[in-house]
Amino acid sequence: MPGESIAYFEGQFMPLKAAKISIVDPAVTKSDIVFDVVSATGRTFFRLDDHLDRFETSCRSIRIKLPVGRDELKRISAECIDRSGYEDACVFMCGTRGQYRGGVALGDPRDCENGFYVYAVPYYWVVPRDKAESGAHLWIAETRRAPDEAINQKAKNFNRMDLTKATFEALDHGADAAVLLSMQGQLSEGAGFNIWIVRGKTLLTPGENLLEGITRRTVFDLARDLGLETKATNLPPEALLEAPEAFLSTTAGGIIPVTRVNDRPLGNGAPGLQTSAIRQRYWEKRRAGWHGTTVNSLLKH
Ligand code: PLP
């Protein structure tokens, strides 16, 4: 994609490559940071206010006070895309603890001056792009998702050692992505996506120990449109292995069919009918401007 990724960092727009943070910053040494990722296609953000609601909630949950208001965050996000020159982009917004007083390696987190940065990258997919259409191969990982009692997964965070370890498991087995179980052995989510199972006219998704995806919320809305039932509930791994259809929901790719789980094809091994209908409706509605905010409407003229 033509263009160059642009960041807003320490009060200035700059090439992403120029934005650098200290090796003693708590974001690096303690993952003391929360973030959100919103997509824009055709220079139109999707559900921007919903992402900002979640971002602000994530910040509050770890006692980060953003030094910037919502309108300013929107304008900066729009400007990152505009300056990058991307038609289709994902914008990361990160709320940081900020350095310990005196820029030293350890300190009192209450004394830090909280900060933020934003950057735009080309739109991306959580699985290889061709698989986002033809169907992804999922691996049910041995690694468990860190429980909410330890790390509140409703806050979008960078404590991702569990997700990364599980991703290695998946890749080592030739799969595209891993899905993790909770400590109770129920399906939770994967690195960058929520999971759905289709049973007849009902869509089932795990209800606990996960990030409540904005795309997940969108699936609830689309299902209503399509006359499908939905339910967030506990689901054992067998529910996925035996499902006739399954899909992922994610900002990075939308609705992604799952066609293989562990060593076997899922259903008939092709993207499912309901999955395809939801996927089609998702992109049609986005293209028609549903929940859209144009980049141009946010830029200062
Ligand atoms: N779960 C995790 C751990 C994620 O990181 C993400 C998104 O990045 C999701 C689920 C899906 O959320 P959304 O639909 O808001 O992209």
Coordinates of C-alpha atoms and ligand atoms in Angstrom, one line a residue, residues 35-38 51 54 124 126 145 153 156-157 160 163 189-195 210-218 249-252 254, ligand 1:
F35 CA -4.5 0.3 24.0
D36 CA -7.2 0.1 21.4
V37 CA -7.3 -0.5 17.6
V38 CA -9.9 1.0 15.4
H51 CA -13.6 2.0 20.4
R54 CA -13.5 0.9 25.4
Y124 CA -4.2 -5.9 8.4
V126 CA -5.2 -11.5 12.1
R145 CA -5.7 -17.5 28.9
Q153 CA -9.1 -9.1 29.9
K156 CA -7.3 -4.2 26.1
N157 CA -3.7 -4.8 27.4
R160 CA 0.2 -11.0 25.9
L163 CA -1.4 -15.2 23.5
E189 CA -10.4 -16.1 22.6
G190 CA -7.3 -15.7 20.5
A191 CA -4.6 -13.1 19.8
G192 CA -6.7 -10.4 18.2
F193 CA -10.1 -12.1 17.8
N194 CA -13.2 -13.5 19.5
I195 CA -14.6 -16.8 18.4
L210 CA -12.1 -12.2 27.1
L211 CA -11.9 -8.8 25.5
E212 CA -15.5 -7.8 24.5
G213 CA -14.7 -7.1 20.9
I214 CA -16.3 -4.3 19.1
T215 CA -16.7 -6.7 16.1
R216 CA -18.2 -9.2 18.5
R217 CA -20.8 -6.5 19.4
T218 CA -21.3 -6.0 15.7
S249 CA -14.7 -11.6 14.8
T250 CA -12.0 -9.0 14.7
T251 CA -11.2 -5.4 13.8
A252 CA -8.4 -6.9 11.7
G254 CA -13.9 -8.5 10.1
Ligands
PLP1 N1 -9.6 -10.4 21.8 C1 -8.4 -9.9 21.9 C2 -7.4 -10.4 22.9 C3 -8.0 -8.8 21.0 O1 -6.8 -8.3 21.1 C4 -9.0 -8.4 20.1 C5 -8.7 -7.3 19.1 O2 -7.6 -6.8 18.9 C6 -10.2 -9.0 20.0 C7 -10.5 -10.0 20.9 C8 -11.3 -8.5 19.0 O3 -11.8 -7.2 19.4 P1 -12.3 -6.2 18.2 O4 -13.4 -6.8 17.6 O5 -12.6 -5.0 19.0 O6 -11.1 -6.0 17.3

